[in-house]
Coordinates of C-alpha atoms in Angstrom, one line a residue:
M231 CA -7.4 10.3 43.6
T232 CA -7.2 12.3 40.4
P233 CA -7.9 10.0 37.4
P234 CA -4.9 9.6 35.0
G235 CA -7.0 10.3 31.9
T236 CA -10.4 9.8 30.2
P237 CA -11.9 6.4 30.8
V238 CA -12.0 4.0 27.8
P239 CA -15.0 1.8 28.6
D240 CA -15.2 -1.7 27.0
W241 CA -11.7 -1.4 25.5
R242 CA -10.8 -4.4 23.4
V243 CA -7.5 -5.0 21.6
P244 CA -8.1 -4.5 17.8
S245 CA -7.6 -6.9 15.0
R246 CA -4.5 -7.6 13.0
A247 CA -6.5 -9.6 10.4
F248 CA -5.6 -7.5 7.3
V249 CA -7.8 -8.2 4.3
P250 CA -8.0 -7.0 0.7
L251 CA -9.8 -3.7 0.3
A252 CA -11.8 -2.5 -2.7
G253 CA -13.5 0.7 -3.7
A254 CA -14.9 2.1 -6.9
H255 CA -11.5 3.4 -8.1
A256 CA -8.8 1.5 -6.1
V257 CA -8.3 -2.1 -5.2
L258 CA -5.8 -2.9 -2.4
E259 CA -4.3 -6.4 -2.3
P260 CA -1.6 -7.8 0.0
L261 CA 1.6 -7.1 -1.8
S262 CA 3.1 -10.2 -3.5
P263 CA 5.9 -10.9 -6.0
A264 CA 3.2 -10.9 -8.7
H265 CA 2.8 -7.2 -8.3
C266 CA 6.4 -6.1 -8.2
D267 CA 7.4 -6.1 -11.9
A268 CA 4.4 -4.0 -12.8
L269 CA 5.2 -1.6 -9.9
C270 CA 8.7 -1.1 -11.1
D271 CA 7.4 -0.4 -14.6
A272 CA 5.0 2.2 -13.2
F273 CA 7.8 3.9 -11.3
A274 CA 10.3 3.9 -14.2
G275 CA 11.8 7.3 -14.8
A276 CA 10.0 8.9 -11.8
D277 CA 13.1 9.6 -9.8
T278 CA 11.3 12.1 -7.5
V279 CA 9.1 9.3 -6.1
W280 CA 12.1 8.3 -4.0
T281 CA 13.4 11.6 -2.7
Y282 CA 12.0 11.4 0.8
L283 CA 11.9 7.6 1.1
A284 CA 14.4 5.4 2.8
S285 CA 13.9 2.7 0.1
G286 CA 14.3 2.5 -3.6
P287 CA 14.7 2.9 -6.5
F288 CA 14.7 -0.8 -7.2
A289 CA 16.6 -2.5 -10.0
D290 CA 13.7 -4.8 -10.7
G291 CA 10.6 -6.5 -9.2
A292 CA 12.7 -9.1 -7.4
A293 CA 14.6 -6.3 -5.6
L294 CA 11.4 -4.6 -4.6
W295 CA 10.0 -7.8 -3.2
D296 CA 13.1 -8.6 -1.3
W297 CA 13.0 -5.2 0.4
A298 CA 9.3 -5.4 1.2
A299 CA 9.4 -8.9 2.5
G300 CA 12.4 -8.1 4.6
T301 CA 10.7 -5.0 6.0
A302 CA 7.6 -6.9 6.9
A303 CA 9.4 -9.9 8.4
D304 CA 9.2 -8.6 12.0
G305 CA 5.4 -8.4 11.8
D306 CA 5.3 -4.6 12.4
T307 CA 4.6 -3.8 8.7
F308 CA 1.9 -5.0 6.3
F309 CA 2.1 -3.9 2.6
Y310 CA -0.7 -3.4 0.1
A311 CA -0.3 -3.1 -3.6
I312 CA -2.6 -0.4 -5.0
R313 CA -4.3 -1.3 -8.3
D314 CA -6.3 1.1 -10.4
A315 CA -9.8 -0.5 -10.5
A316 CA -10.5 0.5 -14.1
S317 CA -7.3 -0.8 -15.7
G318 CA -6.3 -3.4 -13.1
R319 CA -2.7 -2.1 -13.2
A320 CA -0.6 -2.0 -10.0
L321 CA 0.4 1.6 -9.7
G322 CA 1.6 2.0 -6.2
Y323 CA 1.9 0.6 -2.7
A324 CA 1.5 1.6 0.9
S325 CA 1.7 -0.1 4.3
Y326 CA 0.5 -0.2 7.8
L327 CA 3.4 0.1 10.2
R328 CA 4.1 0.7 13.9
I329 CA 1.1 -1.7 14.4
N330 CA 0.4 -1.6 18.1
P331 CA -2.9 -3.3 18.9
A332 CA -2.3 -3.1 22.7
A333 CA -2.2 0.7 22.4
G334 CA -4.9 0.9 19.7
S335 CA -2.5 2.7 17.4
I336 CA -1.5 2.1 13.8
E337 CA 0.4 4.1 11.2
V338 CA 0.0 4.4 7.4
G339 CA 3.3 4.8 5.6
N340 CA 5.7 3.7 2.9
I341 CA 3.3 5.5 0.5
T342 CA 4.8 5.2 -2.9
L343 CA 2.6 6.3 -5.8
S344 CA 3.6 6.3 -9.5
P345 CA 2.9 9.4 -11.6
A346 CA -0.1 7.7 -13.0
L347 CA -1.6 7.3 -9.6
Q348 CA -0.6 10.6 -8.0
R349 CA -3.4 13.2 -7.5
S350 CA -6.1 10.7 -8.6
R351 CA -9.4 9.6 -7.1
A352 CA -7.8 6.1 -6.8
A353 CA -5.0 7.4 -4.7
T354 CA -7.3 9.3 -2.3
E355 CA -9.7 6.3 -2.1
A356 CA -6.8 4.0 -1.3
M357 CA -5.9 6.1 1.7
V358 CA -9.6 6.3 2.7
L359 CA -9.9 2.5 2.5
M360 CA -6.9 2.0 4.7
M361 CA -8.1 4.5 7.3
G362 CA -11.6 3.0 7.3
W363 CA -10.3 -0.5 7.9
A364 CA -8.2 0.7 10.8
F365 CA -11.1 2.3 12.6
A366 CA -13.5 -0.5 11.8
A367 CA -11.0 -3.0 13.3
G368 CA -11.0 -1.0 16.6
Y369 CA -7.9 1.1 16.4
R370 CA -8.2 4.4 18.3
R371 CA -5.3 6.3 16.7
Y372 CA -4.2 6.5 13.0
E373 CA -0.9 8.1 12.3
W374 CA 0.9 9.7 9.4
K375 CA 4.5 10.7 9.6
C376 CA 6.9 12.1 7.0
N377 CA 10.1 14.0 6.5
A378 CA 9.4 17.5 7.7
L379 CA 10.8 18.8 4.3
N380 CA 8.3 16.8 2.4
L381 CA 5.7 19.5 1.8
P382 CA 3.5 17.4 -0.6
S383 CA 3.2 14.7 2.0
R384 CA 2.4 17.2 4.8
R385 CA -0.3 18.8 2.6
A386 CA -1.7 15.4 1.7
A387 CA -2.0 14.5 5.3
Q388 CA -4.0 17.6 6.2
R389 CA -6.1 17.3 3.0
L390 CA -7.1 13.9 4.4
G391 CA -8.1 15.4 7.7
F392 CA -5.0 14.5 9.8
A393 CA -4.2 16.9 12.6
F394 CA -0.6 18.2 12.7
E395 CA 1.0 17.3 16.1
G396 CA 4.5 18.8 15.6
V397 CA 8.0 18.0 14.5
H398 CA 10.4 15.5 16.1
R399 CA 13.8 17.0 15.5
Q400 CA 16.7 14.8 14.4
A401 CA 14.5 11.8 14.5
L402 CA 16.4 9.7 11.9
V403 CA 19.3 9.6 9.6
T404 CA 18.1 8.6 6.1
R405 CA 20.4 8.1 3.1
G406 CA 23.1 9.8 5.2
H407 CA 21.0 12.9 5.8
N408 CA 19.2 14.2 8.9
R409 CA 15.5 13.7 9.0
D410 CA 13.2 15.8 11.2
T411 CA 9.8 14.0 11.3
A412 CA 6.4 15.7 11.1
W413 CA 3.7 13.9 13.0
F414 CA -0.1 13.8 12.1
S415 CA -3.0 11.8 13.4
V416 CA -6.7 11.0 13.2
I417 CA -8.5 9.5 16.2
D418 CA -11.5 7.3 16.3
G419 CA -14.0 10.0 17.4
E420 CA -13.1 12.1 14.3
W421 CA -13.7 9.2 11.8
P422 CA -17.5 9.5 11.4
A423 CA -17.3 13.1 10.2
L424 CA -14.3 12.4 8.0
K425 CA -16.0 9.3 6.5
A426 CA -18.9 11.5 5.5
A427 CA -16.6 14.1 4.0
F428 CA -14.8 11.4 2.0
E429 CA -18.0 9.8 0.7
E430 CA -19.3 13.3 -0.4
W431 CA -16.0 14.0 -2.2
L432 CA -15.8 10.6 -3.9
A433 CA -19.5 10.7 -5.0
P434 CA -19.8 10.6 -8.9
G435 CA -21.7 13.9 -8.7
N436 CA -18.6 15.7 -7.5
F437 CA -16.8 15.1 -10.8
D438 CA -17.5 16.3 -14.2
A439 CA -17.5 14.3 -17.5
H440 CA -13.7 14.7 -17.7
G441 CA -13.1 13.5 -14.1
R442 CA -12.3 16.9 -12.7
Q443 CA -13.5 17.6 -9.1
K444 CA -16.2 20.2 -8.6
T445 CA -15.3 20.8 -5.0
A446 CA -12.0 20.0 -3.3
L447 CA -11.7 17.5 -0.5
S448 CA -9.9 20.2 1.6
S449 CA -13.1 22.3 1.5
R450 CA -14.7 19.5 3.5
T451 CA -11.8 18.5 5.8
T452 CA -10.4 21.9 6.7
P453 CA -13.6 22.9 8.7
L454 CA -13.4 19.6 10.6
L455 CA -9.8 20.3 11.5
A456 CA -10.7 23.8 12.7
A457 CA -13.5 22.4 14.9
R458 CA -11.2 20.2 17.0
D459 CA -9.7 20.9 20.4
P460 CA -7.9 24.3 20.3
A461 CA -4.6 22.7 21.1
L462 CA -4.8 20.8 17.7
R463 CA -5.9 23.7 15.6
R464 CA -2.3 24.4 14.5
T465 CA -1.9 24.3 10.8
D466 CA 1.1 22.6 9.3
C467 CA 4.3 24.7 9.0
T468 CA 5.1 25.2 5.3

């Protein structure tokens, strides 16, 4: 009989025991009402934050918490507040979603970063911490999905080493508009090389006295993408 796929020896269903995560630049804490006023202050005036999201903007912290708590009520979503480690300020949030331990699959999403957090070491480290926890917990597949029109999100996914898997056409209706969804993934066998790339990029020696990077993260992750199975060497359509 032809085997249905590659064997997965010693497979165990991974954990759902989400915990706080901390790095040198970012601290991730389970989102609570105590974070939400500060988050709304951080998002104030940044209308473009919400362009491709199905949520927000929120009138106040209570409205943000009501939405997040309602979204997470079915157990399929877990939110983190992202704090800047230096200032302690809550500047963004993100979540795990489509949490499917039986399949070994989990997605990162609802990524909402204030202008103060965007394009920062803390923002990158927050994504690295979430990816690292997922693979340490035993997940085999880590997903990133976004509106296919959201070019900054698509570029961010590939900068972080996610392989582009294609576009699901007419996947959703969001705010009364069609959404085609771009799919990306990292799988567990790719994590060790990506982890090393992230550690090299985040190292203090990669930044000058003004905090400017000396070498880009993409210079480390792009070769890893290119070395994968030929079927996954497609680059994102931009």
